[in-house]
PDB file of C-alpha atoms and ligand atoms in Angstrom:
ATOM      1  CA  MET A   1       0.000   0.000   0.000  1.00 51.00           C
ATOM      2  CA  GLY A   2       3.017   2.318   0.236  1.00 71.00           C
ATOM      3  CA  GLY A   3       3.533   5.527   2.173  1.00 84.00           C
ATOM      4  CA  SER A   4       6.486   6.567   4.312  1.00 91.00           C
ATOM      5  CA  ILE A   5       6.269   6.164   8.067  1.00 96.00           C
ATOM      6  CA  LEU A   6       8.412   7.501  10.894  1.00 97.00           C
ATOM      7  CA  VAL A   7       8.454   5.175  13.907  1.00 98.00           C
ATOM      8  CA  VAL A   8       9.329   6.970  17.160  1.00 97.00           C
ATOM      9  CA  GLU A   9       9.834   4.294  19.800  1.00 96.00           C
ATOM     10  CA  ASP A  10      12.605   3.993  22.411  1.00 95.00           C
ATOM     11  CA  GLU A  11      12.353   0.235  22.900  1.00 94.00           C
ATOM     12  CA  LEU A  12      14.698  -0.963  20.204  1.00 96.00           C
ATOM     13  CA  LEU A  13      13.233  -4.442  19.775  1.00 95.00           C
ATOM     14  CA  THR A  14       9.671  -3.144  19.488  1.00 94.00           C
ATOM     15  CA  GLN A  15      10.842  -0.472  17.089  1.00 96.00           C
ATOM     16  CA  LYS A  16      12.635  -2.996  14.872  1.00 97.00           C
ATOM     17  CA  LEU A  17       9.703  -5.371  14.886  1.00 96.00           C
ATOM     18  CA  ILE A  18       7.235  -2.642  13.906  1.00 97.00           C
ATOM     19  CA  ALA A  19       9.618  -1.366  11.200  1.00 97.00           C
ATOM     20  CA  ALA A  20      10.093  -4.864   9.744  1.00 97.00           C
ATOM     21  CA  ASN A  21       6.337  -5.433   9.620  1.00 96.00           C
ATOM     22  CA  LEU A  22       5.696  -2.095   7.963  1.00 96.00           C
ATOM     23  CA  GLU A  23       8.416  -2.693   5.394  1.00 96.00           C
ATOM     24  CA  ARG A  24       6.971  -6.084   4.587  1.00 95.00           C
ATOM     25  CA  ALA A  25       3.646  -4.340   3.927  1.00 93.00           C
ATOM     26  CA  GLY A  26       5.350  -2.037   1.409  1.00 91.00           C
ATOM     27  CA  HIS A  27       5.978   1.054   3.534  1.00 92.00           C
ATOM     28  CA  ARG A  28       9.195   3.037   3.564  1.00 93.00           C
ATOM     29  CA  VAL A  29      10.246   3.318   7.199  1.00 96.00           C
ATOM     30  CA  ARG A  30      12.432   5.720   9.144  1.00 96.00           C
ATOM     31  CA  ARG A  31      13.145   5.122  12.801  1.00 97.00           C
ATOM     32  CA  ALA A  32      13.889   7.301  15.819  1.00 97.00           C
ATOM     33  CA  LEU A  33      14.667   6.247  19.384  1.00 96.00           C
ATOM     34  CA  SER A  34      14.006   9.661  20.903  1.00 95.00           C
ATOM     35  CA  VAL A  35      12.363  13.006  20.242  1.00 96.00           C
ATOM     36  CA  PRO A  36      15.621  14.732  19.192  1.00 95.00           C
ATOM     37  CA  GLU A  37      16.240  11.914  16.701  1.00 96.00           C
ATOM     38  CA  ALA A  38      12.702  12.245  15.412  1.00 97.00           C
ATOM     39  CA  GLU A  39      13.195  15.992  14.993  1.00 96.00           C
ATOM     40  CA  LEU A  40      16.310  15.391  12.909  1.00 95.00           C
ATOM     41  CA  GLN A  41      14.418  12.968  10.690  1.00 94.00           C
ATOM     42  CA  LEU A  42      11.524  15.389  10.274  1.00 94.00           C
ATOM     43  CA  ARG A  43      13.835  18.233   9.372  1.00 91.00           C
ATOM     44  CA  GLU A  44      15.133  16.141   6.491  1.00 88.00           C
ATOM     45  CA  VAL A  45      11.852  14.937   5.095  1.00 85.00           C
ATOM     46  CA  LEU A  46       8.235  14.772   6.213  1.00 87.00           C
ATOM     47  CA  PRO A  47       6.801  11.252   6.345  1.00 91.00           C
ATOM     48  CA  ASP A  48       3.228  10.419   5.361  1.00 90.00           C
ATOM     49  CA  LEU A  49       2.517   9.275   8.905  1.00 95.00           C
ATOM     50  CA  VAL A  50       4.163   9.183  12.354  1.00 97.00           C
ATOM     51  CA  LEU A  51       3.817   6.323  14.831  1.00 97.00           C
ATOM     52  CA  LEU A  52       4.572   7.946  18.170  1.00 97.00           C
ATOM     53  CA  ASP A  53       5.220   6.107  21.421  1.00 94.00           C
ATOM     54  CA  TRP A  54       3.662   7.716  24.487  1.00 91.00           C
ATOM     55  CA  ILE A  55       6.528   7.085  26.906  1.00 89.00           C
ATOM     56  CA  LEU A  56       9.870   8.335  25.601  1.00 91.00           C
ATOM     57  CA  PRO A  57      13.040   9.014  27.603  1.00 89.00           C
ATOM     58  CA  ASP A  58      13.463  12.791  27.397  1.00 82.00           C
ATOM     59  CA  THR A  59      10.261  14.393  26.177  1.00 85.00           C
ATOM     60  CA  THR A  60       6.943  12.574  26.451  1.00 86.00           C
ATOM     61  CA  GLY A  61       5.241  11.568  23.230  1.00 89.00           C
ATOM     62  CA  MET A  62       2.402  13.814  24.346  1.00 89.00           C
ATOM     63  CA  ALA A  63       4.590  16.941  24.561  1.00 92.00           C
ATOM     64  CA  PHE A  64       6.105  16.107  21.190  1.00 95.00           C
ATOM     65  CA  LEU A  65       2.650  15.653  19.692  1.00 95.00           C
ATOM     66  CA  ARG A  66       1.634  19.130  20.870  1.00 95.00           C
ATOM     67  CA  ARG A  67       4.806  20.576  19.380  1.00 95.00           C
ATOM     68  CA  LEU A  68       4.208  18.914  16.017  1.00 95.00           C
ATOM     69  CA  ARG A  69       0.660  20.233  15.939  1.00 94.00           C
ATOM     70  CA  ALA A  70       1.831  23.777  16.800  1.00 94.00           C
ATOM     71  CA  ASP A  71       4.368  23.899  13.961  1.00 91.00           C
ATOM     72  CA  PRO A  72       2.862  24.935  10.597  1.00 83.00           C
ATOM     73  CA  ARG A  73       5.199  22.565   8.764  1.00 86.00           C
ATOM     74  CA  THR A  74       4.212  19.462  10.724  1.00 90.00           C
ATOM     75  CA  LYS A  75       0.699  20.263  11.920  1.00 87.00           C
ATOM     76  CA  GLU A  76      -0.987  18.236   9.179  1.00 85.00           C
ATOM     77  CA  ILE A  77       1.040  15.021   9.524  1.00 91.00           C
ATOM     78  CA  PRO A  78      -1.157  12.075  10.460  1.00 94.00           C
ATOM     79  CA  ILE A  79      -0.068  10.733  13.855  1.00 96.00           C
ATOM     80  CA  ILE A  80      -0.948   7.462  15.584  1.00 96.00           C
ATOM     81  CA  MET A  81      -0.006   7.252  19.269  1.00 94.00           C
ATOM     82  CA  LEU A  82       1.241   3.996  20.779  1.00 93.00           C
ATOM     83  CA  THR A  83       0.288   3.580  24.419  1.00 88.00           C
ATOM     84  CA  GLY A  84       0.681   0.970  27.128  1.00 84.00           C
ATOM     85  CA  ARG A  85      -2.238  -0.310  29.184  1.00 75.00           C
ATOM     86  CA  ALA A  86      -1.264   2.079  31.992  1.00 75.00           C
ATOM     87  CA  GLU A  87      -1.662   5.129  29.775  1.00 77.00           C
ATOM     88  CA  GLU A  88      -4.901   4.034  28.188  1.00 75.00           C
ATOM     89  CA  ALA A  89      -6.829   6.484  30.330  1.00 76.00           C
ATOM     90  CA  ASP A  90      -4.808   9.317  28.788  1.00 77.00           C
ATOM     91  CA  LYS A  91      -5.822   8.476  25.258  1.00 80.00           C
ATOM     92  CA  VAL A  92      -8.570  11.097  25.254  1.00 82.00           C
ATOM     93  CA  THR A  93      -5.964  13.745  26.041  1.00 84.00           C
ATOM     94  CA  GLY A  94      -3.911  12.433  23.121  1.00 84.00           C
ATOM     95  CA  LEU A  95      -6.841  12.582  20.713  1.00 86.00           C
ATOM     96  CA  GLU A  96      -7.713  16.068  21.949  1.00 85.00           C
ATOM     97  CA  ALA A  97      -4.121  17.172  21.398  1.00 87.00           C
ATOM     98  CA  GLY A  98      -4.453  16.162  17.763  1.00 90.00           C
ATOM     99  CA  ALA A  99      -3.522  12.491  17.484  1.00 93.00           C
ATOM    100  CA  ASP A 100      -5.480  10.825  14.677  1.00 93.00           C
ATOM    101  CA  ASP A 101      -5.697   7.492  16.410  1.00 93.00           C
ATOM    102  CA  TYR A 102      -4.034   5.425  19.120  1.00 91.00           C
ATOM    103  CA  LEU A 103      -3.060   1.799  19.557  1.00 93.00           C
ATOM    104  CA  THR A 104      -2.728   0.070  22.904  1.00 91.00           C
ATOM    105  CA  LYS A 105       0.230  -2.281  23.294  1.00 90.00           C
ATOM    106  CA  PRO A 106       0.399  -5.127  22.683  1.00 90.00           C
ATOM    107  CA  PHE A 107      -1.253  -4.873  19.281  1.00 93.00           C
ATOM    108  CA  SER A 108      -1.214  -7.279  16.381  1.00 95.00           C
ATOM    109  CA  ASN A 109       0.518  -6.453  13.134  1.00 94.00           C
ATOM    110  CA  ARG A 110      -2.812  -6.773  11.375  1.00 94.00           C
ATOM    111  CA  GLU A 111      -4.397  -4.186  13.662  1.00 95.00           C
ATOM    112  CA  LEU A 112      -1.475  -1.815  13.178  1.00 96.00           C
ATOM    113  CA  LEU A 113      -1.683  -2.037   9.386  1.00 94.00           C
ATOM    114  CA  ALA A 114      -5.458  -1.602   9.425  1.00 93.00           C
ATOM    115  CA  ARG A 115      -5.242   1.552  11.557  1.00 94.00           C
ATOM    116  CA  ILE A 116      -2.474   3.002   9.404  1.00 94.00           C
ATOM    117  CA  LYS A 117      -4.473   2.307   6.271  1.00 89.00           C
ATOM    118  CA  ALA A 118      -7.579   3.952   7.718  1.00 89.00           C
ATOM    119  CA  VAL A 119      -5.717   7.067   8.888  1.00 90.00           C
ATOM    120  CA  ILE A 120      -3.868   7.461   5.591  1.00 87.00           C
ATOM    121  CA  ARG A 121      -7.095   7.032   3.613  1.00 82.00           C
ATOM    122  CA  ARG A 122      -8.757   9.720   5.718  1.00 83.00           C
ATOM    123  CA  ARG A 123      -5.898  12.165   6.072  1.00 83.00           C
ATOM    124  CA  ALA A 124      -3.634  11.624   3.085  1.00 80.00           C
ATOM    125  CA  PRO A 125      -5.686  10.154   0.245  1.00 80.00           C
ATOM    126  CA  LEU A 126      -2.869  10.813  -2.242  1.00 80.00           C
ATOM    127  CA  VAL A 127      -0.828   8.111  -0.512  1.00 81.00           C
ATOM    128  CA  SER A 128      -3.671   5.613  -0.505  1.00 82.00           C
ATOM    129  CA  ASP A 129      -3.797   2.938  -3.191  1.00 83.00           C
ATOM    130  CA  GLU A 130      -7.575   2.993  -3.258  1.00 88.00           C
ATOM    131  CA  VAL A 131      -9.205   3.324  -6.690  1.00 94.00           C
ATOM    132  CA  VAL A 132     -11.206   6.568  -7.073  1.00 94.00           C
ATOM    133  CA  SER A 133     -14.131   7.028  -9.497  1.00 96.00           C
ATOM    134  CA  LEU A 134     -15.674  10.418 -10.120  1.00 95.00           C
ATOM    135  CA  GLY A 135     -17.136  12.420 -12.978  1.00 94.00           C
ATOM    136  CA  GLY A 136     -16.812   9.470 -15.372  1.00 95.00           C
ATOM    137  CA  LEU A 137     -13.111   9.021 -14.649  1.00 97.00           C
ATOM    138  CA  THR A 138     -11.515   6.144 -12.775  1.00 97.00           C
ATOM    139  CA  LEU A 139      -8.063   6.566 -11.288  1.00 97.00           C
ATOM    140  CA  ASP A 140      -6.071   3.583 -10.050  1.00 95.00           C
ATOM    141  CA  PRO A 141      -3.028   4.753  -8.018  1.00 92.00           C
ATOM    142  CA  GLY A 142      -1.563   1.242  -7.747  1.00 89.00           C
ATOM    143  CA  LEU A 143      -1.532   0.725 -11.517  1.00 92.00           C
ATOM    144  CA  HIS A 144      -0.912   4.431 -12.265  1.00 93.00           C
ATOM    145  CA  LEU A 145      -3.878   4.246 -14.619  1.00 95.00           C
ATOM    146  CA  VAL A 146      -6.656   6.669 -15.535  1.00 96.00           C
ATOM    147  CA  THR A 147      -9.604   5.492 -17.609  1.00 96.00           C
ATOM    148  CA  ALA A 148     -12.713   7.167 -18.982  1.00 95.00           C
ATOM    149  CA  GLY A 149     -15.032   4.330 -19.957  1.00 91.00           C
ATOM    150  CA  ASP A 150     -12.973   2.052 -22.201  1.00 92.00           C
ATOM    151  CA  CYS A 151     -10.494   4.799 -22.976  1.00 93.00           C
ATOM    152  CA  LYS A 152      -7.090   4.795 -21.284  1.00 94.00           C
ATOM    153  CA  LEU A 153      -5.700   8.283 -20.660  1.00 93.00           C
ATOM    154  CA  GLU A 154      -1.945   8.895 -20.610  1.00 87.00           C
ATOM    155  CA  LEU A 155      -0.868  11.078 -17.689  1.00 92.00           C
ATOM    156  CA  LEU A 156       2.575  12.135 -16.514  1.00 91.00           C
ATOM    157  CA  ALA A 157       3.527  11.976 -12.835  1.00 90.00           C
ATOM    158  CA  ILE A 158       2.627  15.526 -11.728  1.00 92.00           C
ATOM    159  CA  GLU A 159      -0.628  15.570 -13.689  1.00 96.00           C
ATOM    160  CA  PHE A 160      -1.508  12.174 -12.247  1.00 96.00           C
ATOM    161  CA  ARG A 161      -0.971  13.412  -8.675  1.00 94.00           C
ATOM    162  CA  MET A 162      -2.909  16.569  -9.457  1.00 96.00           C
ATOM    163  CA  LEU A 163      -5.865  14.606 -10.828  1.00 97.00           C
ATOM    164  CA  HIS A 164      -5.692  12.262  -7.827  1.00 95.00           C
ATOM    165  CA  PHE A 165      -5.845  15.246  -5.484  1.00 94.00           C
ATOM    166  CA  PHE A 166      -8.728  16.823  -7.424  1.00 96.00           C
ATOM    167  CA  MET A 167     -10.729  13.597  -7.495  1.00 96.00           C
ATOM    168  CA  THR A 168     -10.313  13.080  -3.751  1.00 92.00           C
ATOM    169  CA  HIS A 169     -11.151  16.756  -3.027  1.00 91.00           C
ATOM    170  CA  PRO A 170     -13.908  17.718  -5.493  1.00 92.00           C
ATOM    171  CA  ASP A 171     -16.197  20.783  -5.413  1.00 93.00           C
ATOM    172  CA  ARG A 172     -13.799  22.899  -3.343  1.00 91.00           C
ATOM    173  CA  VAL A 173     -11.759  25.774  -4.683  1.00 94.00           C
ATOM    174  CA  HIS A 174      -8.021  25.174  -4.332  1.00 93.00           C
ATOM    175  CA  THR A 175      -5.545  28.041  -4.504  1.00 92.00           C
ATOM    176  CA  ARG A 176      -2.311  27.620  -6.437  1.00 92.00           C
ATOM    177  CA  ALA A 177      -0.404  27.590  -3.138  1.00 86.00           C
ATOM    178  CA  GLN A 178      -2.590  24.755  -1.818  1.00 86.00           C
ATOM    179  CA  LEU A 179      -2.102  22.765  -5.003  1.00 90.00           C
ATOM    180  CA  LEU A 180       1.661  23.242  -4.758  1.00 87.00           C
ATOM    181  CA  ASP A 181       1.638  21.948  -1.187  1.00 80.00           C
ATOM    182  CA  GLN A 182      -0.560  18.982  -1.967  1.00 84.00           C
ATOM    183  CA  VAL A 183       0.766  17.915  -5.345  1.00 88.00           C
ATOM    184  CA  TRP A 184       4.439  18.887  -5.272  1.00 83.00           C
ATOM    185  CA  GLY A 185       4.849  18.343  -1.553  1.00 72.00           C
ATOM    186  CA  ASP A 186       7.006  19.596   1.240  1.00 64.00           C
ATOM    187  CA  HIS A 187      10.380  21.279   0.783  1.00 58.00           C
ATOM    188  CA  VAL A 188       9.719  22.079  -2.856  1.00 65.00           C
ATOM    189  CA  TYR A 189      10.031  25.628  -4.067  1.00 72.00           C
ATOM    190  CA  VAL A 190       8.156  26.125  -7.296  1.00 78.00           C
ATOM    191  CA  GLU A 191       6.584  29.287  -8.644  1.00 84.00           C
ATOM    192  CA  GLU A 192       2.816  29.444  -8.462  1.00 85.00           C
ATOM    193  CA  ARG A 193       2.429  29.914 -12.197  1.00 87.00           C
ATOM    194  CA  THR A 194       3.969  26.442 -12.626  1.00 91.00           C
ATOM    195  CA  VAL A 195       0.602  25.201 -11.398  1.00 93.00           C
ATOM    196  CA  ASP A 196      -1.085  26.815 -14.399  1.00 95.00           C
ATOM    197  CA  VAL A 197       1.328  25.062 -16.765  1.00 94.00           C
ATOM    198  CA  HIS A 198       0.438  21.671 -15.297  1.00 95.00           C
ATOM    199  CA  ILE A 199      -3.285  22.446 -15.213  1.00 97.00           C
ATOM    200  CA  ARG A 200      -3.029  23.203 -18.935  1.00 97.00           C
ATOM    201  CA  ARG A 201      -1.266  19.876 -19.544  1.00 96.00           C
ATOM    202  CA  LEU A 202      -3.774  17.983 -17.441  1.00 97.00           C
ATOM    203  CA  ARG A 203      -6.628  19.535 -19.428  1.00 97.00           C
ATOM    204  CA  GLN A 204      -4.930  18.493 -22.675  1.00 96.00           C
ATOM    205  CA  MET A 205      -4.603  14.939 -21.391  1.00 95.00           C
ATOM    206  CA  LEU A 206      -8.296  14.836 -20.434  1.00 96.00           C
ATOM    207  CA  GLN A 207      -9.485  16.522 -23.603  1.00 94.00           C
ATOM    208  CA  PRO A 208      -9.893  13.425 -25.846  1.00 92.00           C
ATOM    209  CA  THR A 209     -12.887  12.324 -23.747  1.00 93.00           C
ATOM    210  CA  GLY A 210     -14.142  15.809 -22.873  1.00 95.00           C
ATOM    211  CA  HIS A 211     -13.241  15.453 -19.185  1.00 96.00           C
ATOM    212  CA  ASP A 212     -11.117  18.590 -19.270  1.00 96.00           C
ATOM    213  CA  ALA A 213     -14.425  20.373 -18.582  1.00 96.00           C
ATOM    214  CA  LEU A 214     -14.340  18.959 -15.036  1.00 97.00           C
ATOM    215  CA  ILE A 215     -11.567  21.419 -14.161  1.00 97.00           C
ATOM    216  CA  GLU A 216     -12.912  24.908 -13.609  1.00 97.00           C
ATOM    217  CA  THR A 217     -10.808  28.017 -13.352  1.00 96.00           C
ATOM    218  CA  VAL A 218     -12.034  30.191 -10.503  1.00 95.00           C
ATOM    219  CA  ARG A 219     -10.958  33.662 -11.436  1.00 93.00           C
ATOM    220  CA  GLY A 220      -8.553  35.302  -9.024  1.00 88.00           C
ATOM    221  CA  THR A 221      -8.510  32.254  -6.725  1.00 91.00           C
ATOM    222  CA  GLY A 222      -7.515  28.959  -8.251  1.00 95.00           C
ATOM    223  CA  TYR A 223      -9.159  25.814  -9.521  1.00 97.00           C
ATOM    224  CA  ARG A 224     -12.101  23.587  -8.743  1.00 96.00           C
ATOM    225  CA  PHE A 225     -12.806  20.010  -9.821  1.00 97.00           C
ATOM    226  CA  ARG A 226     -16.447  19.253 -10.548  1.00 96.00           C
ATOM    227  CA  ARG A 227     -18.120  16.011  -9.584  1.00 93.00           C
ATOM    228  CA  SER A 228     -19.784  15.547 -12.958  1.00 91.00           C
ATOM    229  CA  LEU A 229     -19.892  16.966 -16.457  1.00 87.00           C
ATOM    230  CA  ASN A 230     -23.517  18.137 -16.131  1.00 79.00           C
TER     231      ASN A 230
HETATM  232 CA1   CA B   1       8.490   3.722  25.273  1.00 53.18          CA
END
């Protein structure tokens, strides 16, 4: 199913076991034994999801969670807290502080993967492998395939991501800055008019079947993807 995950866990064996299981399920994994290590990792690259242990040696997972949510760069990262039985009562505090979900140790690998999948589907649909159908188009992220009826449409990587984002976020107006964030990602510095270039290409790629009409230009603001051609 893919997606990069940062595992913040100070018990080395648990950390390794979780990492091995995630890798076997197709995730790219980074690991941190402490909050400072996690901060270093995050400075380098933002993962698609963080698994955060509640009890860590220097800073508690809870304090770190609050810090991540307060920082504009990290506030949107999906986070699943890992807690022991003893901290189960605190889980409400964790959810209130912005955790997306929590898992109580010991948990099965199957449960872990199911929770991760659910959180990624909800919070980061661009990472999800789930097939999306909307407006007469079907987009399959796993196969990197877009079809309109029997017709296969050829899309390049950026246009594919852009269409994926549009199809998972229809009807809303997206500014160029939002599209840059969502489609190009973190740590990328591209001019806003680059968005227009790729919108133009995406429209060309959708034109053979008339689906370019799904993308509306909203004057002075950005773009909107319509649910249907009518
Ligand atoms: Ca721990």
